[in-house]
């Protein structure tokens, strides 16, 4: 009852006159609810008022009537079916007249809502939709060609894209006009490129035109559209590589290269190539009623040509320097187009891309090994992740290792460089130089007040690169063909990141505070996954990961992970313990291959400086005296190194695991070989300060060595009568 009364008040106040309806339209639309259109005595008055506004001579009133009719159709399907024929009789003719743009857009919205809301009502389809859909499609084509307003063009194309799957046979007669309309917007633009919204709308419409051929002819139309677009893409690609040698130039019969104006031709063909990539992606993602044959080999050939572009090779003969410079500048754009096509193709064909997986992965690894901008690196990382997710595991012993080496530099940026010694233990420099000026004074603890530290991820793209690299490393660690040395190095880097992130401020990681938690959770998940496996039981990194899980703020998640780490759900394999190479936490355990990989990544380890231990040894001639030599009282000061925490690459990351059993000087046995005690120093488990302590041990030992004279020793007697062969 209250909703009906509200409808009555709107009719009496806000909609009493045409100017009032235009003025209060926003308020009326915001207060309407589905309950307002329940059967009542005021509902007929409401529809009558809408019809009066739609037939008004005032353009504003007609616009208000169309908006009210659209809102009514959204909230009440019954009212829409009852008055759809009347409203369409007013809205469709408006599209053929010279109406203001807001009125045309309102008429398009109303008509689209009517045609798409009652598809299952057969009688409505027969009486209303079938006669009016062709008229509506023709009106939209005319509007898109006639008006230059971008929003109106996009609205027309999006409406056609939505109607064709609903009424494919009804729009069959308009296939040629629709195809010409799409290609008009997809033919490229120069010097300004095609607008992104218009490009997406036209490409989406072009990717649905094959449905007009029915269930039988749709597959053939789709394949024909794909082949034509692929040829168009090859022609555009070769047109922007005129100064580079190409093996496929004579084999591709694509778009002819225009040489009238090379400068404008380059920008035009680049936009054509961009349009072709978008069309190919939409065609691969389109819905077909029957299976179709996808030319995977030809698509991979185009992708490989885009990814392997560079600016070094050149053709023989005369080359225009200006054209050459422009074509070289387009190489990063070609890489991006190739990555976009590769991602879409991998998502669509998935395992059918396996025969080309090694080749594509090698191309991505080659590009990631080079220094490039963040945005370009992000494209290759996204393409790599898509390949690893949607295809089978790489069956190669070299490519996964090569990919991991190329991805690791994107993760090592989190590990900040260690500060210099003077900044940590600052000595006051009071000396003067030759000019009499004092040097800068560095005081202890001064680094706390320094605010000149650079943010690791200064832009949003840097944060995306970090997340994409973490995802890629996680997928590569699942590959059994990854070399043991690089698997160990990757595990150490991830563990160092896990220990370094809690010591880092979120503002120091990125300008976006939310990135810190996402990165930390991702790193923690990967480290836990590495420790849960049966091969990591009793691993040296397990205590560190357990303590990190216990200190996590998420209680439920931490308890579950802690339980998995201590009580694996899978029994351990019946075999010997894993080798040290599985997870090396000490620099002394690094293999030469792992050291080479770490140095290639420009990563250093935090290890103590070697300390030389000297000991005076007194040597005497034992034959001169029979007195026993006495080693004088000597204070031995062996260096007791702490067991290093996981190697903090380019960072001073303190250890988090502290053993409760710490050895003291009093616990050292007094009777010990002095030489052996120096060769095998005691080891103390690392503390949270991770400093190398020195314990002074004083020992006084007297060794009584018996002196025997070799000349006085009796010769041993030999029993010549004995026979060893006799029993």
Short mmCIF file of C-alpha atoms in Angstrom, two decimals, residues 4-326:
data_model
loop_
_atom_site.label_atom_id
_atom_site.label_comp_id
_atom_site.label_asym_id
_atom_site.label_seq_id
_atom_site.Cartn_x
_atom_site.Cartn_y
_atom_site.Cartn_z
CA UNK A 4 1.16 2.45 -4.38
CA UNK A 5 0.80 5.67 -2.43
CA UNK A 6 4.35 6.62 -3.40
CA UNK A 7 3.47 6.10 -7.06
CA UNK A 8 0.42 8.30 -6.57
CA UNK A 9 2.50 11.09 -5.02
CA UNK A 10 4.99 10.97 -7.87
CA UNK A 11 2.19 11.35 -10.40
CA UNK A 12 0.64 14.25 -8.52
CA UNK A 13 3.83 16.18 -7.73
CA UNK A 14 7.01 15.38 -9.67
CA UNK A 15 5.32 14.18 -12.89
CA UNK A 16 2.45 16.64 -12.94
CA UNK A 17 3.85 18.51 -15.96
CA UNK A 18 6.47 17.94 -18.63
CA UNK A 19 8.98 20.50 -17.28
CA UNK A 20 8.52 19.11 -13.77
CA UNK A 21 9.12 15.57 -15.01
CA UNK A 22 12.39 16.60 -16.66
CA UNK A 23 13.49 18.53 -13.59
CA UNK A 24 12.75 15.79 -11.05
CA UNK A 25 13.60 12.77 -13.20
CA UNK A 26 16.70 11.79 -11.22
CA UNK A 27 14.74 11.83 -7.95
CA UNK A 28 11.90 9.79 -9.43
CA UNK A 29 14.25 7.13 -10.80
CA UNK A 30 16.14 6.84 -7.50
CA UNK A 31 12.97 6.32 -5.44
CA UNK A 32 11.31 3.69 -7.63
CA UNK A 33 11.34 0.08 -6.38
CA UNK A 34 9.90 -3.19 -7.74
CA UNK A 35 7.10 -2.96 -5.14
CA UNK A 36 5.83 0.21 -6.79
CA UNK A 37 4.68 -1.79 -9.82
CA UNK A 38 2.53 -4.32 -8.02
CA UNK A 39 -1.06 -4.35 -9.34
CA UNK A 40 -2.88 -1.24 -8.16
CA UNK A 41 -5.25 1.43 -9.40
CA UNK A 42 -2.35 3.84 -9.96
CA UNK A 43 -0.39 1.55 -12.29
CA UNK A 44 -2.58 2.30 -15.30
CA UNK A 45 -2.20 6.03 -14.64
CA UNK A 46 1.56 5.55 -14.50
CA UNK A 47 1.75 3.88 -17.92
CA UNK A 48 -0.59 6.50 -19.38
CA UNK A 49 1.68 9.25 -18.12
CA UNK A 50 4.73 7.51 -19.67
CA UNK A 51 3.01 7.29 -23.05
CA UNK A 52 2.10 10.98 -22.84
CA UNK A 53 5.69 11.94 -22.13
CA UNK A 54 7.03 9.80 -25.00
CA UNK A 55 4.63 11.50 -27.47
CA UNK A 56 5.38 15.00 -26.18
CA UNK A 57 6.69 17.68 -28.51
CA UNK A 58 9.34 18.66 -25.97
CA UNK A 59 12.60 16.70 -26.55
CA UNK A 60 13.30 16.74 -22.82
CA UNK A 61 9.90 15.24 -22.03
CA UNK A 62 10.43 12.49 -24.62
CA UNK A 63 13.79 11.71 -23.01
CA UNK A 64 12.14 11.56 -19.57
CA UNK A 65 9.41 9.24 -20.89
CA UNK A 66 11.98 6.85 -22.38
CA UNK A 67 13.94 6.76 -19.11
CA UNK A 68 10.78 6.05 -17.09
CA UNK A 69 9.74 3.31 -19.52
CA UNK A 70 13.19 1.70 -19.23
CA UNK A 71 13.04 1.74 -15.43
CA UNK A 72 9.55 0.26 -15.51
CA UNK A 73 10.70 -2.53 -17.86
CA UNK A 74 13.57 -3.39 -15.51
CA UNK A 75 11.38 -3.57 -12.38
CA UNK A 76 8.19 -5.10 -13.86
CA UNK A 77 8.36 -7.69 -16.61
CA UNK A 78 4.59 -7.98 -16.74
CA UNK A 79 4.11 -4.29 -17.47
CA UNK A 80 6.87 -4.43 -20.09
CA UNK A 81 5.28 -7.32 -21.99
CA UNK A 82 1.92 -5.56 -21.92
CA UNK A 83 3.16 -2.21 -23.25
CA UNK A 84 6.24 -3.31 -25.24
CA UNK A 85 4.51 -3.06 -28.61
CA UNK A 86 3.39 0.51 -27.85
CA UNK A 87 6.78 1.65 -26.58
CA UNK A 88 8.68 0.08 -29.49
CA UNK A 89 6.37 1.85 -31.90
CA UNK A 90 7.67 5.14 -30.48
CA UNK A 91 11.33 4.28 -29.70
CA UNK A 92 12.40 2.68 -33.01
CA UNK A 93 11.13 5.56 -35.23
CA UNK A 94 13.03 7.96 -32.96
CA UNK A 95 16.28 6.28 -34.02
CA UNK A 96 15.60 7.26 -37.62
CA UNK A 97 14.94 10.90 -36.82
CA UNK A 98 17.21 13.77 -35.87
CA UNK A 99 16.86 13.51 -32.12
CA UNK A 100 19.28 14.76 -29.47
CA UNK A 101 21.96 12.30 -28.41
CA UNK A 102 20.50 11.69 -24.91
CA UNK A 103 17.16 10.78 -26.49
CA UNK A 104 18.79 8.37 -28.94
CA UNK A 105 20.77 6.67 -26.17
CA UNK A 106 17.65 6.34 -24.01
CA UNK A 107 15.73 4.81 -26.93
CA UNK A 108 18.54 2.29 -27.53
CA UNK A 109 18.58 1.26 -23.86
CA UNK A 110 14.80 0.79 -23.77
CA UNK A 111 14.67 -1.25 -26.98
CA UNK A 112 17.58 -3.47 -25.96
CA UNK A 113 15.96 -4.18 -22.59
CA UNK A 114 12.66 -5.14 -24.22
CA UNK A 115 14.24 -7.51 -26.76
CA UNK A 116 16.45 -9.26 -24.20
CA UNK A 117 14.05 -9.67 -21.27
CA UNK A 118 11.31 -11.92 -22.66
CA UNK A 119 13.11 -14.41 -24.88
CA UNK A 120 11.37 -17.48 -23.47
CA UNK A 121 7.88 -16.10 -24.14
CA UNK A 122 7.16 -17.57 -27.56
CA UNK A 123 4.11 -15.46 -28.27
CA UNK A 124 5.99 -12.30 -27.43
CA UNK A 125 8.78 -13.40 -29.75
CA UNK A 126 6.39 -14.05 -32.60
CA UNK A 127 4.35 -10.85 -32.32
CA UNK A 128 6.88 -8.29 -31.04
CA UNK A 129 10.51 -9.36 -31.42
CA UNK A 130 10.62 -11.03 -34.82
CA UNK A 131 9.04 -8.12 -36.75
CA UNK A 132 11.00 -5.38 -34.96
CA UNK A 133 14.53 -6.81 -34.50
CA UNK A 134 15.59 -6.33 -38.17
CA UNK A 135 14.29 -2.76 -38.07
CA UNK A 136 16.19 -2.09 -34.88
CA UNK A 137 19.43 -3.57 -36.28
CA UNK A 138 19.20 -1.46 -39.44
CA UNK A 139 18.58 1.67 -37.36
CA UNK A 140 21.64 0.93 -35.21
CA UNK A 141 23.85 0.43 -38.26
CA UNK A 142 22.66 3.74 -39.66
CA UNK A 143 23.31 5.53 -36.36
CA UNK A 144 26.84 4.11 -36.04
CA UNK A 145 27.73 5.27 -39.54
CA UNK A 146 25.99 8.64 -39.37
CA UNK A 147 27.00 10.07 -35.99
CA UNK A 148 30.55 10.77 -34.89
CA UNK A 149 29.84 10.63 -31.17
CA UNK A 150 32.03 7.93 -29.64
CA UNK A 151 29.63 6.91 -26.87
CA UNK A 152 26.77 6.53 -29.34
CA UNK A 153 28.89 4.36 -31.63
CA UNK A 154 29.94 2.15 -28.73
CA UNK A 155 26.33 1.87 -27.54
CA UNK A 156 25.17 0.79 -31.00
CA UNK A 157 27.93 -1.80 -31.39
CA UNK A 158 27.45 -3.24 -27.90
CA UNK A 159 23.68 -3.51 -28.45
CA UNK A 160 24.20 -5.39 -31.72
CA UNK A 161 26.72 -7.67 -30.01
CA UNK A 162 24.10 -8.57 -27.42
CA UNK A 163 21.23 -9.05 -29.88
CA UNK A 164 22.95 -11.28 -32.47
CA UNK A 165 23.40 -14.30 -30.14
CA UNK A 166 19.74 -13.92 -29.09
CA UNK A 167 18.37 -13.55 -32.62
CA UNK A 168 20.96 -15.09 -34.99
CA UNK A 169 18.63 -16.14 -37.80
CA UNK A 170 16.69 -12.87 -37.65
CA UNK A 171 19.90 -10.91 -38.31
CA UNK A 172 21.12 -13.20 -41.09
CA UNK A 173 20.06 -10.75 -43.76
CA UNK A 174 22.15 -8.01 -42.10
CA UNK A 175 25.38 -10.03 -42.03
CA UNK A 176 27.06 -8.15 -44.88
CA UNK A 177 26.15 -4.74 -43.50
CA UNK A 178 27.30 -5.72 -40.02
CA UNK A 179 30.60 -7.09 -41.32
CA UNK A 180 31.28 -3.92 -43.31
CA UNK A 181 30.46 -1.81 -40.26
CA UNK A 182 32.92 -3.73 -38.08
CA UNK A 183 35.74 -3.69 -40.61
CA UNK A 184 35.29 0.04 -41.02
CA UNK A 185 36.31 0.56 -37.39
CA UNK A 186 38.92 -2.23 -37.41
CA UNK A 187 40.94 -1.02 -40.38
CA UNK A 188 43.28 1.05 -38.26
CA UNK A 189 43.67 4.76 -37.80
CA UNK A 190 46.55 7.20 -38.24
CA UNK A 191 48.11 9.27 -36.86
CA UNK A 192 45.93 8.76 -33.77
CA UNK A 193 45.22 5.10 -32.96
CA UNK A 194 41.73 3.65 -32.74
CA UNK A 195 39.99 4.34 -29.46
CA UNK A 196 40.18 1.39 -27.10
CA UNK A 197 36.46 1.25 -26.32
CA UNK A 198 35.49 1.47 -29.97
CA UNK A 199 38.06 -1.19 -30.88
CA UNK A 200 36.79 -3.58 -28.23
CA UNK A 201 33.14 -3.03 -29.17
CA UNK A 202 33.75 -3.52 -32.91
CA UNK A 203 35.93 -6.58 -32.34
CA UNK A 204 33.36 -8.20 -30.06
CA UNK A 205 30.65 -7.64 -32.67
CA UNK A 206 32.84 -9.08 -35.43
CA UNK A 207 33.51 -12.18 -33.30
CA UNK A 208 29.74 -12.90 -33.05
CA UNK A 209 28.84 -12.54 -36.74
CA UNK A 210 29.51 -16.20 -37.46
CA UNK A 211 26.41 -17.08 -35.41
CA UNK A 212 24.22 -15.69 -38.18
CA UNK A 213 25.20 -18.69 -40.32
CA UNK A 214 23.30 -21.10 -38.09
CA UNK A 215 24.61 -24.31 -36.55
CA UNK A 216 25.87 -25.63 -39.87
CA UNK A 217 27.49 -22.59 -41.43
CA UNK A 218 28.77 -20.93 -38.25
CA UNK A 219 31.98 -23.01 -38.13
CA UNK A 220 32.89 -22.18 -41.73
CA UNK A 221 32.25 -18.47 -41.25
CA UNK A 222 34.32 -18.48 -38.06
CA UNK A 223 37.27 -20.18 -39.75
CA UNK A 224 37.06 -17.82 -42.72
CA UNK A 225 37.07 -14.80 -40.40
CA UNK A 226 40.07 -16.19 -38.52
CA UNK A 227 42.08 -16.83 -41.69
CA UNK A 228 41.32 -13.38 -43.08
CA UNK A 229 42.28 -11.71 -39.81
CA UNK A 230 45.50 -13.74 -39.60
CA UNK A 231 46.46 -12.72 -43.14
CA UNK A 232 45.61 -9.11 -42.31
CA UNK A 233 47.86 -9.31 -39.24
CA UNK A 234 50.78 -10.71 -41.26
CA UNK A 235 50.46 -7.90 -43.78
CA UNK A 236 50.45 -5.26 -41.05
CA UNK A 237 53.41 -6.91 -39.32
CA UNK A 238 55.53 -7.02 -42.46
CA UNK A 239 54.63 -3.40 -43.18
CA UNK A 240 56.32 -2.27 -39.96
CA UNK A 241 59.42 -4.45 -40.58
CA UNK A 242 60.47 -3.16 -43.98
CA UNK A 243 64.08 -2.56 -42.91
CA UNK A 244 64.46 -5.99 -41.30
CA UNK A 245 65.01 -9.32 -43.07
CA UNK A 246 62.06 -11.70 -42.95
CA UNK A 247 61.87 -15.29 -44.16
CA UNK A 248 58.08 -15.25 -44.45
CA UNK A 249 57.80 -12.06 -46.48
CA UNK A 250 57.38 -13.90 -49.79
CA UNK A 251 55.30 -16.71 -48.32
CA UNK A 252 52.56 -14.50 -46.88
CA UNK A 253 49.98 -13.14 -49.30
CA UNK A 254 48.53 -10.58 -46.96
CA UNK A 255 47.82 -6.90 -47.12
CA UNK A 256 49.91 -5.07 -49.69
CA UNK A 257 52.61 -2.82 -48.28
CA UNK A 258 51.88 0.80 -49.03
CA UNK A 259 54.90 2.98 -49.83
CA UNK A 260 53.11 6.24 -50.63
CA UNK A 261 53.87 7.81 -47.27
CA UNK A 262 56.14 5.54 -45.20
CA UNK A 263 55.92 7.73 -42.11
CA UNK A 264 52.13 7.58 -41.83
CA UNK A 265 52.12 4.00 -43.09
CA UNK A 266 54.10 2.79 -40.08
CA UNK A 267 51.65 4.23 -37.54
CA UNK A 268 48.68 3.00 -39.59
CA UNK A 269 49.97 -0.57 -39.87
CA UNK A 270 50.91 -0.65 -36.21
CA UNK A 271 47.30 0.18 -35.34
CA UNK A 272 46.13 -2.43 -37.84
CA UNK A 273 48.30 -5.02 -36.14
CA UNK A 274 46.85 -3.98 -32.79
CA UNK A 275 43.32 -4.37 -34.15
CA UNK A 276 44.20 -7.77 -35.61
CA UNK A 277 45.48 -9.04 -32.28
CA UNK A 278 42.30 -7.94 -30.52
CA UNK A 279 40.14 -9.59 -33.21
CA UNK A 280 42.09 -12.86 -33.03
CA UNK A 281 41.73 -12.95 -29.26
CA UNK A 282 37.97 -12.36 -29.50
CA UNK A 283 37.58 -14.99 -32.21
CA UNK A 284 39.47 -17.55 -30.14
CA UNK A 285 37.25 -16.75 -27.15
CA UNK A 286 34.01 -16.80 -29.15
CA UNK A 287 31.29 -19.40 -28.65
CA UNK A 288 30.56 -21.88 -31.43
CA UNK A 289 27.75 -24.42 -31.62
CA UNK A 290 29.99 -27.10 -33.11
CA UNK A 291 33.71 -27.95 -32.84
CA UNK A 292 36.02 -25.94 -35.04
CA UNK A 293 39.57 -26.47 -36.23
CA UNK A 294 41.98 -23.93 -34.79
CA UNK A 295 45.14 -23.32 -36.86
CA UNK A 296 47.45 -23.48 -33.86
CA UNK A 297 50.59 -23.78 -35.96
CA UNK A 298 49.90 -20.62 -37.96
CA UNK A 299 49.01 -18.69 -34.82
CA UNK A 300 52.19 -19.83 -33.08
CA UNK A 301 54.17 -18.78 -36.14
CA UNK A 302 52.81 -15.25 -35.87
CA UNK A 303 53.40 -15.19 -32.10
CA UNK A 304 56.99 -16.35 -32.56
CA UNK A 305 57.60 -13.65 -35.17
CA UNK A 306 56.31 -11.01 -32.77
CA UNK A 307 58.29 -12.26 -29.77
CA UNK A 308 61.58 -12.64 -31.63
CA UNK A 309 61.62 -9.13 -33.03
CA UNK A 310 64.68 -7.06 -32.26
CA UNK A 311 66.32 -3.92 -33.53
CA UNK A 312 69.70 -5.31 -34.55
CA UNK A 313 69.28 -7.00 -37.94
CA UNK A 314 68.84 -5.01 -41.12
CA UNK A 315 68.47 -5.64 -44.81
CA UNK A 316 71.19 -4.93 -47.33
CA UNK A 317 71.13 -1.79 -49.39
CA UNK A 318 69.91 1.71 -48.74
CA UNK A 319 67.83 2.24 -45.57
CA UNK A 320 66.08 5.44 -44.63
CA UNK A 321 67.38 6.37 -41.18
CA UNK A 322 64.08 7.93 -40.10
CA UNK A 323 62.03 4.89 -41.07
CA UNK A 324 64.60 2.63 -39.46
CA UNK A 325 64.40 4.53 -36.17
CA UNK A 326 60.60 4.41 -36.17
#
